[in-house]
C-alpha positions in Angstrom: -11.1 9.9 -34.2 -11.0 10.2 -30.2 -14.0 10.7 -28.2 -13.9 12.4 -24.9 -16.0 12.7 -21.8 -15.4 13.7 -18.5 -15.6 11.3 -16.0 -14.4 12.8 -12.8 -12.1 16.0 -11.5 -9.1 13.8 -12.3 -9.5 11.7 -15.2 -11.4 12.0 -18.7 -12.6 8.9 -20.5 -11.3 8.7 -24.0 -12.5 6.3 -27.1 -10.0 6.1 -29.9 -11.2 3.4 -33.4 -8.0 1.2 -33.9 -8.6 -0.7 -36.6 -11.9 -3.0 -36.0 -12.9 -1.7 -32.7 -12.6 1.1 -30.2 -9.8 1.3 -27.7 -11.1 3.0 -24.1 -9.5 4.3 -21.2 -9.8 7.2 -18.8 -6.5 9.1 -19.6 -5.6 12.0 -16.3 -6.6 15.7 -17.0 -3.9 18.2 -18.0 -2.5 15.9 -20.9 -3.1 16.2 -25.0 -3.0 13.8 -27.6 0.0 13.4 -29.6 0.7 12.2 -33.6 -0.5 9.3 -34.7 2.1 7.0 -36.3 1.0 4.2 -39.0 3.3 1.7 -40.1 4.3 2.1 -43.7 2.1 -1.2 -43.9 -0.7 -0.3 -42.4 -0.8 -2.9 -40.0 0.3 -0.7 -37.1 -0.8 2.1 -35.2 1.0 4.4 -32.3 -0.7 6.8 -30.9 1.0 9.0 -28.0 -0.3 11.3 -25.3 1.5 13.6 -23.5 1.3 16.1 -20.2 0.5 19.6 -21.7 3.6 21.8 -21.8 5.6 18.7 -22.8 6.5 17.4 -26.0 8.1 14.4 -27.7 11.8 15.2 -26.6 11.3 16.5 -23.4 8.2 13.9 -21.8 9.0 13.3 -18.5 5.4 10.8 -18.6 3.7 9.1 -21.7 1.1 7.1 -22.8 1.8 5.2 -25.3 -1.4 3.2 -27.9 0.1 0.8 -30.1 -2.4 -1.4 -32.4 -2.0 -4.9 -34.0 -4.2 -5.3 -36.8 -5.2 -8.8 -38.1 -2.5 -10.4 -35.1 -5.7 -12.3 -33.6 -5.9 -14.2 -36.7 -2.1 -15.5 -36.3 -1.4 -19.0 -35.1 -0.4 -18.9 -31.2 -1.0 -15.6 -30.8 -2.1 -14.2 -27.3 -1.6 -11.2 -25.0 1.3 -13.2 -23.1 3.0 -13.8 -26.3 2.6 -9.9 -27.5 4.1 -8.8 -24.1 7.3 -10.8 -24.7 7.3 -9.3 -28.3 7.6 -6.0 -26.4 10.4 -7.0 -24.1 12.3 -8.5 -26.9 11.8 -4.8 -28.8 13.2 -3.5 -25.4 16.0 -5.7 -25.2 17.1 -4.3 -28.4 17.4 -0.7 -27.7 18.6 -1.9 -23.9 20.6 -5.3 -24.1 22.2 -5.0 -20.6 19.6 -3.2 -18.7 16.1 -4.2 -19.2 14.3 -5.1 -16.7 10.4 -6.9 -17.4 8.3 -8.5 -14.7 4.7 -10.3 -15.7 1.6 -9.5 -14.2 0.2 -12.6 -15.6 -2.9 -13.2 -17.8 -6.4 -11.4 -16.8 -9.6 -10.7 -17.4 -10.3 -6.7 -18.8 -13.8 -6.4 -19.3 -14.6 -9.9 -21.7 -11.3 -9.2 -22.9 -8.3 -11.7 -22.6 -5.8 -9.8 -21.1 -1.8 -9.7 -20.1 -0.5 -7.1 -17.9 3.8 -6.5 -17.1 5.9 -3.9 -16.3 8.9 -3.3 -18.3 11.8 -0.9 -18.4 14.9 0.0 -19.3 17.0 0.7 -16.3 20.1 3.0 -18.6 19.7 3.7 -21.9 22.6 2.9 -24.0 21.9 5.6 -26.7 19.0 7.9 -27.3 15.8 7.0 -28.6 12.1 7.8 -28.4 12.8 11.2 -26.1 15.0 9.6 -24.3 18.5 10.5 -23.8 21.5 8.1 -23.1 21.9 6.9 -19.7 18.9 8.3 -19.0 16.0 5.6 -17.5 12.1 4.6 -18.3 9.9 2.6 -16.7 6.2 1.3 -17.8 3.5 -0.8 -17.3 1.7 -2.5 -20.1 -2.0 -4.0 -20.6 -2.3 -6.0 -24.0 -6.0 -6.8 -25.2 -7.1 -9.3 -27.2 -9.4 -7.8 -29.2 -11.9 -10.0 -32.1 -9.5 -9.5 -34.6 -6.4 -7.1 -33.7 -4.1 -6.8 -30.5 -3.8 -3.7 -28.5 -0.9 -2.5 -26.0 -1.9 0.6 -23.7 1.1 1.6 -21.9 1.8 4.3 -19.4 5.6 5.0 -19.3 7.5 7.7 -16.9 11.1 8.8 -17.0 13.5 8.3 -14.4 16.9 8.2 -12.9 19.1 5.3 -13.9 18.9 1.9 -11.9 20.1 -1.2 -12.3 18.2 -4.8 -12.3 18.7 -5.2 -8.3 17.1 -1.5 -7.5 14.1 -1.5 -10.2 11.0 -0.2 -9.1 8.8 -3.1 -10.1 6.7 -4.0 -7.0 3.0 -3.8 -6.8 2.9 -0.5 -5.9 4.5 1.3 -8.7 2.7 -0.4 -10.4 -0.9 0.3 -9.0 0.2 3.9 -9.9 0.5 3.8 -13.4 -2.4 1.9 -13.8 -4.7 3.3 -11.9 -5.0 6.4 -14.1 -5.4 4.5 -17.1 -8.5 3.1 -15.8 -11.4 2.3 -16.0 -10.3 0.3 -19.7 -11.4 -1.7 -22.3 -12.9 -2.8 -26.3 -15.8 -1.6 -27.2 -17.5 -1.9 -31.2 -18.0 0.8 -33.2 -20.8 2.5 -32.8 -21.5 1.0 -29.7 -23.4 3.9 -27.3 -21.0 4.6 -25.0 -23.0 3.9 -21.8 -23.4 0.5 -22.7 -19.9 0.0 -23.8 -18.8 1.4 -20.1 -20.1 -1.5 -18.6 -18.1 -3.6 -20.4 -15.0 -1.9 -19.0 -12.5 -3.6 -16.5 -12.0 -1.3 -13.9 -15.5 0.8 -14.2 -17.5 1.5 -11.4 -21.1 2.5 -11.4 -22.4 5.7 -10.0 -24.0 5.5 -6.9 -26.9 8.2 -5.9 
């Protein structure tokens, strides 16, 4: 189930239970949650949110909730290691044009964390709403959670570029963070004001 409570004119702070804990993150106002997509194994979940009006062929922004369950438990596994997981998956779909740059390992909350923004600069053939030779570009925050892994990532669409002309500095990025946050784990049945101040990007009220 998601959870929702406004947290300014802009942004509303949503709680989603993945597996063994709860996933938050302020998401912007104006968008709607998508389908959530299991793995026939049941040891992955996607969940995707969308602008309202759009839809899962014509997005022109998405957020994208993928859990890991159990990945923790692996040997060597860590948020780094899950983001180049995702960049191989990308490389797949995009041999010749995808483009990934690390943000290095930090700090969400208590949380272990990797951040990294990776696109594909022309799509070869369509897939996931996307059209060939069309373009996406996204920024990705993996948690370490206590048991499972989670990827939050905030992806827009975009005219075609090449490895030279990608968009990849700090301030693209900045912007498709910044709405995701503030962001974090919490446990289940945690009361949500305490779980806030666990969050990496919260900021207290003032009066």
């Amino acid at each position: 189930p998601v959870r929702a409570e406004e947290q300014s004119d802009k942004k509303v702070l949503t709680s989603t239970v993945v597996f063994s804990q709860v996933l938050v993150h302020a998401v912007p106002k104006g968008w709607k949650m998508g389908k959530a997509v299991p793995s026939p194994d049941g040891k992955t979940l996607s969940l995707f949110m969308l602008r309202d009006g759009e839809g899962e062929s014509n997005w022109t922004e998405l957020i994208l909730i993928t859990g890991f369950k159990d990945v923790v438990k692996l040997p060597n596994a860590s948020p780094k290691g899950m983001v180049g997981n995702i960049v191989e998956r990308k490389k797949a779909i995009c041999p010749d044009a995808t483009v990934a740059v690390s943000g290095g390992d930090q700090k969400i909350g208590p949380h272990d964390g990797h951040m990294a923004m990776i696109g594909c600069g022309k799509l070869p053939a369509s897939s996931a709403g996307l059209k060939a030779g069309e373009a996406e570009m996204g920024a990705y925050i993996v948690l370490q959670g206590t048991n499972d892994m989670y990827v939050l990532g905030h992806i827009v669409r975009m005219p075609p570029y090449t490895r030279d002309n990608a968009k990849v500095d700090a301030e693209t990025y900045r912007k498709l963070v910044e709405p995701l946050s503030p962001m974090g784990l919490c446990e289940i049945n945690e009361p949500i004001d305490q779980c806030k101040l666990k969050l990496g990007g919260w900021k207290k009220k003032t009066s």
